Tab-separated table of C-alpha atoms and ligand atoms in Angstrom:
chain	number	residue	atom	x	y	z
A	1197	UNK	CA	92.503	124.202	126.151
A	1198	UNK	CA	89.647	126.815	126.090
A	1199	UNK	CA	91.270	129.008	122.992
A	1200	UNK	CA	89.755	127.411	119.988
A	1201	UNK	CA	86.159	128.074	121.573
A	1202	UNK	CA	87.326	131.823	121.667
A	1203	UNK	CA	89.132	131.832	118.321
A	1204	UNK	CA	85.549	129.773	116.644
A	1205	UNK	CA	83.517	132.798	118.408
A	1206	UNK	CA	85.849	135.354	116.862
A	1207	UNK	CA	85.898	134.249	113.614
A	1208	UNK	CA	82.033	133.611	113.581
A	1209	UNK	CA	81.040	137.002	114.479
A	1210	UNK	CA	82.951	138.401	111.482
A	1211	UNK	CA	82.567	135.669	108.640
A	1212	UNK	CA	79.873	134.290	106.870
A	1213	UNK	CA	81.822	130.928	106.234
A	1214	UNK	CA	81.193	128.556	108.630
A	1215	UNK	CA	83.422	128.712	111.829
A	1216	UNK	CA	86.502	126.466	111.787
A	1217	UNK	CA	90.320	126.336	112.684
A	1218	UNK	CA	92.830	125.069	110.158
A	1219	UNK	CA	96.448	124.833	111.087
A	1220	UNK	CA	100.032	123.158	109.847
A	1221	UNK	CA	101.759	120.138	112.193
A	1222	UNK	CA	105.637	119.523	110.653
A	1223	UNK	CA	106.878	116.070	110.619
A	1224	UNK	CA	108.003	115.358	114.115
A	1225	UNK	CA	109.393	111.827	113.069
A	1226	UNK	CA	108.797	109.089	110.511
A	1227	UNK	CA	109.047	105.681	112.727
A	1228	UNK	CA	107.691	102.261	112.421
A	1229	UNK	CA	105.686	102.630	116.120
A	1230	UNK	CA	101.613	102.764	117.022
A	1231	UNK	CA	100.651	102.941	120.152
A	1232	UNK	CA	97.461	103.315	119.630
A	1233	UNK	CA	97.016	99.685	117.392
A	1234	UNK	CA	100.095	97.950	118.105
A	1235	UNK	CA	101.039	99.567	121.620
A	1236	UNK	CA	104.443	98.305	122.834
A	1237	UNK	CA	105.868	96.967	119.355
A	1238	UNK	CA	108.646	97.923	118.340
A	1239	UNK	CA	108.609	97.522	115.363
A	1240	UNK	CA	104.609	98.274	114.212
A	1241	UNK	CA	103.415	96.538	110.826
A	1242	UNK	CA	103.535	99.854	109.762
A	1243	UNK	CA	105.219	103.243	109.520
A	1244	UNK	CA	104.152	106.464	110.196
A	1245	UNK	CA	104.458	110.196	110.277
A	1246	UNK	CA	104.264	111.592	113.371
A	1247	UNK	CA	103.321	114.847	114.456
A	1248	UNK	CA	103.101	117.136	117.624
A	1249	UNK	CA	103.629	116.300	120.917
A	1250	UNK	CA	107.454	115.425	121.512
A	1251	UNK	CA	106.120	113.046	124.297
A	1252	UNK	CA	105.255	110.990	121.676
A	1253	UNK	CA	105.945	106.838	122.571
A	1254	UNK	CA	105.693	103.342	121.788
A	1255	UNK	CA	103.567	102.923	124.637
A	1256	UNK	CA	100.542	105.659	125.710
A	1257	UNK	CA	100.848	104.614	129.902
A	1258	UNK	CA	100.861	108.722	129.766
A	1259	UNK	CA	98.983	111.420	129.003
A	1260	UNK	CA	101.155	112.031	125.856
A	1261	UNK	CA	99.690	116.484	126.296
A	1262	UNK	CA	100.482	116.366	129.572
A	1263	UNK	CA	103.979	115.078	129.218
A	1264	UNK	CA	104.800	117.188	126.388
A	1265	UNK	CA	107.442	120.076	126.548
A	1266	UNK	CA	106.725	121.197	122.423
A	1267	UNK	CA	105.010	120.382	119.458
A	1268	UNK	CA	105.454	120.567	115.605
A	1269	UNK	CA	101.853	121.716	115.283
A	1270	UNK	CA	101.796	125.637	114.599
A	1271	UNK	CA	99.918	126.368	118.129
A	1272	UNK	CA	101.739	125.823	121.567
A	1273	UNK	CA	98.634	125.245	123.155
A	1274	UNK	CA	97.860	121.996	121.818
A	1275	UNK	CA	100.612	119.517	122.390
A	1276	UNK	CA	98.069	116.446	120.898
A	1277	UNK	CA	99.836	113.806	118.686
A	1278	UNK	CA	98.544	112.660	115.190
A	1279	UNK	CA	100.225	110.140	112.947
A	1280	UNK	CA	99.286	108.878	109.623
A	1281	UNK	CA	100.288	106.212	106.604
A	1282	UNK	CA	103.367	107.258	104.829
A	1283	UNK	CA	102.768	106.424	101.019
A	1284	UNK	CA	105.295	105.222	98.423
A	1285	UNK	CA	106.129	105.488	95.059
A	1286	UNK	CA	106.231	101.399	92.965
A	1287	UNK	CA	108.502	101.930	90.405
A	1288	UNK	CA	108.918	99.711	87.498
A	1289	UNK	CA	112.086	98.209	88.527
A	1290	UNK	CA	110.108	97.453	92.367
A	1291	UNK	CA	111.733	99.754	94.072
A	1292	UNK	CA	109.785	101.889	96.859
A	1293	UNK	CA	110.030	105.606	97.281
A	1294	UNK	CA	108.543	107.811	99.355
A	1295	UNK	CA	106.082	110.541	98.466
A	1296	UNK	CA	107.069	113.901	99.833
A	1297	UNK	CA	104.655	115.725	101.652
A	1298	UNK	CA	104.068	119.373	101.577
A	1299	UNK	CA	101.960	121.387	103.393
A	1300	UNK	CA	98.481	122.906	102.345
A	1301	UNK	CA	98.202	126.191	100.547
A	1302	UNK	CA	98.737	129.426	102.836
A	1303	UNK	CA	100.399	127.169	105.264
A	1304	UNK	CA	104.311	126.648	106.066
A	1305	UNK	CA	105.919	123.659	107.673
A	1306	UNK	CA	108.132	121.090	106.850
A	1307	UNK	CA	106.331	117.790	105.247
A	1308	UNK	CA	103.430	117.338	108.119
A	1309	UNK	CA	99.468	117.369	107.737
A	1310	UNK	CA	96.965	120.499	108.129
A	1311	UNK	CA	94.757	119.702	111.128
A	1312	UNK	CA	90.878	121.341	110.517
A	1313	UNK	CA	88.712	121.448	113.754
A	1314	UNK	CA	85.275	122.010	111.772
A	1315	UNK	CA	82.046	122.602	114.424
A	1316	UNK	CA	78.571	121.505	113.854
A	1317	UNK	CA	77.105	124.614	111.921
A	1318	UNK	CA	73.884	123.789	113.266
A	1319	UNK	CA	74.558	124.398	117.143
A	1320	UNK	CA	73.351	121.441	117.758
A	1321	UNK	CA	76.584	120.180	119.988
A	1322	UNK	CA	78.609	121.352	122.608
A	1323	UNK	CA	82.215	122.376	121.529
A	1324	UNK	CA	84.419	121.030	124.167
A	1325	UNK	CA	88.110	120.130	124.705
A	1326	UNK	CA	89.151	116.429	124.692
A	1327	UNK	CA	89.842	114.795	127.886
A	1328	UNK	CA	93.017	113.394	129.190
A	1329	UNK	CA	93.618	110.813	127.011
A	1330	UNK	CA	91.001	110.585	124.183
A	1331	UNK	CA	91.875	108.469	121.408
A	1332	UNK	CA	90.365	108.226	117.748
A	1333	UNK	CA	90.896	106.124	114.739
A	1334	UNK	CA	90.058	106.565	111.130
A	1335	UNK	CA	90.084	104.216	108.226
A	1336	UNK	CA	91.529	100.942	107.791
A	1337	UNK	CA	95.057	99.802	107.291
A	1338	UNK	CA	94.245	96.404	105.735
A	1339	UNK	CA	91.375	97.896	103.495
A	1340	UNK	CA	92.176	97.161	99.752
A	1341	UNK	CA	88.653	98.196	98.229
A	1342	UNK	CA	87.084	101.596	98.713
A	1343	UNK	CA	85.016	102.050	101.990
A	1344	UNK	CA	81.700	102.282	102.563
A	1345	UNK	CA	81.637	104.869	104.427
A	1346	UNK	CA	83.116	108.132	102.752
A	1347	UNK	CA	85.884	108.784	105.470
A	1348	UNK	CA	89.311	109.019	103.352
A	1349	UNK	CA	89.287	110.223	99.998
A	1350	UNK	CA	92.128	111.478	97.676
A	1351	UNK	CA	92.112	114.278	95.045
A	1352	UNK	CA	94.539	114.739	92.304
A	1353	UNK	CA	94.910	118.343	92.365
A	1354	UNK	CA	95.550	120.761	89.737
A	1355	UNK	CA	98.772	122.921	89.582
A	1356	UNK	CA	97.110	126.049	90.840
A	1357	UNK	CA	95.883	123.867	93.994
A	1358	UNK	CA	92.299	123.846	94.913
A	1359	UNK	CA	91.356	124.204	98.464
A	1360	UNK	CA	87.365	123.439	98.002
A	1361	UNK	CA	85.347	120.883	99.299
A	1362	UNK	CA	86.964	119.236	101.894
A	1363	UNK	CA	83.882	116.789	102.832
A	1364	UNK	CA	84.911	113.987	100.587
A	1365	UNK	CA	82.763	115.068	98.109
A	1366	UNK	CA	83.795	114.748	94.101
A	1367	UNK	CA	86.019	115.333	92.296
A	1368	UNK	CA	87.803	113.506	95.459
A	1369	UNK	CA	88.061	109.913	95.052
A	1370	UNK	CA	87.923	106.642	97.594
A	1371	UNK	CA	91.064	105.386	95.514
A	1372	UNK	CA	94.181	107.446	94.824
A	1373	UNK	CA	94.609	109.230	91.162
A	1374	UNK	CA	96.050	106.520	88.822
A	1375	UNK	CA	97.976	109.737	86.929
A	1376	UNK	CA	100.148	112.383	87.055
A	1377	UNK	CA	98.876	115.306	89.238
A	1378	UNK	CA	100.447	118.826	89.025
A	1379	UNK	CA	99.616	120.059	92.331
A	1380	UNK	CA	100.178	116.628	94.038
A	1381	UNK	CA	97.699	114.280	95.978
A	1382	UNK	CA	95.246	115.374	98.618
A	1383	UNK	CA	93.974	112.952	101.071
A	1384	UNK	CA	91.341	113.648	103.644
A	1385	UNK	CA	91.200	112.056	106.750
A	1386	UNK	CA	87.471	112.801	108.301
A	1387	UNK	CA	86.988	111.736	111.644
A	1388	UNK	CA	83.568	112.152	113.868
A	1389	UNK	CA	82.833	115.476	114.969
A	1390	UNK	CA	81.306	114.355	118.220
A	1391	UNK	CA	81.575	111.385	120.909
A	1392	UNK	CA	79.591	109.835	123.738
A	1393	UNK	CA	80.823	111.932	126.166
A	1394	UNK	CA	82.369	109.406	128.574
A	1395	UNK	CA	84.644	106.817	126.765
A	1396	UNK	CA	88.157	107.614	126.080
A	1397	UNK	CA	88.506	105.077	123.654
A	1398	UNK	CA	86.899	101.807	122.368
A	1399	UNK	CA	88.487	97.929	121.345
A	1400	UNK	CA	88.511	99.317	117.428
A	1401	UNK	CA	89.467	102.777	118.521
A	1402	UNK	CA	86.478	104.176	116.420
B	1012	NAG	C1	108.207	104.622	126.333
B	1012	NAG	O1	108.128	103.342	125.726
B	1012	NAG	C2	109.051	102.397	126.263
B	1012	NAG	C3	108.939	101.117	125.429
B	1012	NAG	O2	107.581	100.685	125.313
B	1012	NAG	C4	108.754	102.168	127.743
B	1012	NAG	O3	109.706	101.307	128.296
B	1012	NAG	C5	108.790	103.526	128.485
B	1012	NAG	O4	108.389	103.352	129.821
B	1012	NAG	C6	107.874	104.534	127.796
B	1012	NAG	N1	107.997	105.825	128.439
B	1012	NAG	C7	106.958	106.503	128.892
B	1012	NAG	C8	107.233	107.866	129.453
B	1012	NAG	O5	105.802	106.052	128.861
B	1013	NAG	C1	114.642	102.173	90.081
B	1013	NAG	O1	113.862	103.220	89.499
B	1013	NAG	C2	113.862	104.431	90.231
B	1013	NAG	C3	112.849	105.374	89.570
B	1013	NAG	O2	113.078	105.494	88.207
B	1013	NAG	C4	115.268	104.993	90.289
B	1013	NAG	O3	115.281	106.200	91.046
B	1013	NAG	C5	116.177	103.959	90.957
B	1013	NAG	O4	117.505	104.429	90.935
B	1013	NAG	C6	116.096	102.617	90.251
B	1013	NAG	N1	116.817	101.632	91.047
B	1013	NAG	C7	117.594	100.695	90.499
B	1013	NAG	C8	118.264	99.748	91.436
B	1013	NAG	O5	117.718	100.599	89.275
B	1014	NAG	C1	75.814	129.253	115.370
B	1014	NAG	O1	76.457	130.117	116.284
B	1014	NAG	C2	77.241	131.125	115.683
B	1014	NAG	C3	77.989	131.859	116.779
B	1014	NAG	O2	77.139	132.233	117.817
B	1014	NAG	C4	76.338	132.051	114.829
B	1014	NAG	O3	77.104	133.041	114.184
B	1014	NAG	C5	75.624	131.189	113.784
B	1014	NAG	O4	74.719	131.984	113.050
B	1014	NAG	C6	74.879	130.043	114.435
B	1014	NAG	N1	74.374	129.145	113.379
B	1014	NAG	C7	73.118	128.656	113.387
B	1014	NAG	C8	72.774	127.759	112.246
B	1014	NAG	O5	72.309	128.926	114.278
């Protein structure tokens, strides 16, 4: 997977922003597995979306990339998998609907997430692929107070959309809007930009 250090190196040379690579993964499936927290359950505490790789199992005894024929995500070259919550909708007589997803701005796909891969913009790191097999976590499905540490955040965005600040930073929110929001919700999964270097994964998968 050497493309995104070519395509960062591109784009750096002829913008001033700060180099990164944003693109659009459609819903592969919505399905109550994890193999990551609850490997081998069938069926997980909780349901996901699940996007890219259609290797994608109950159980990660493979490479999921390496097994993978095609993905949802927009680029062919990356056959990763990434799965979130799915949120619902309390209404007053208790019943539970689903929130639709849509895709970000400039972006087409059906439901799905945007994926950012954002570099240090200091240099200070190496930019490398991951490794057979890397796993990462963020956030907490149990947590029912905000965080401490500024990792998911929401934003009730405006009908024209807003595509600023994606660091957490306000107007986002650690708890999602309590209103009506014209352009929908926006919630921002951050995860680390760098790693040890040798483990693949950890007990909390953090
Ligand atoms: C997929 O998951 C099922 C159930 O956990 C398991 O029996 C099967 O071997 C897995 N397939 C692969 C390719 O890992
Ligand atoms: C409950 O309320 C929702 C939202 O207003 C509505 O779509 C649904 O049909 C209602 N269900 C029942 C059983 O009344
Ligand atoms: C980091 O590297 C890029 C690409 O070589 C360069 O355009 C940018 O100015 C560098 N940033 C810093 C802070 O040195």
């Amino acid at each position: 997977m050497k493309w995104p250090i070519l395509l960062l190196a591109s784009l750096a040379s002829t913008q001033s922003i700060p180099p990164m690579m944003r693109f659009e993964c459609s819903q592969l499936v919505v399905d109550r597995i994890d193999p990551l927290v609850n490997p081998g359950l069938t069926p997980s505490p909780h349901l996901h979306q699940i996007v890219g790789g259609n290797s994608f199992n109950a159980t990660l005894q493979h490479d999921l990339p390496s097994q993978s024929t095609c993905t949802s995500c927009t680029f062919s070259e990356d056959f990763s998998n990434y799965w979130t919550a799915v949120l619902y909708f309390k209404a007053r007589n208790g019943t539970f609907k689903r929130v639709p997803q849509a895709p970000s701005e400039g972006l087409k796909g059906n439901g799905g997430i945007t994926v950012y891969y954002i570099p240090d913009t200091q240099n200070k790191t190496t930019v490398t692929a991951f490794k057979p097999g890397f796993r990462m976590l963020v956030g907490d499905a149990a947590a029912t107070t905000p965080q401490p540490a500024r990792k998911v955040c929401h934003r009730c965005m405006p009908a024209s959309g807003d595509n600023s600040n994606i660091n957490c930073g306000a107007p986002d929110a650690q708890e999602l809007p309590k209103g009506t929001c014209a352009g929908g919700i926006r919630t921002i999964l951050t995860f680390p930009t760098c790693w040890d270097g040798k483990n693949l994964d950890s007990p909390d998968h953090k």
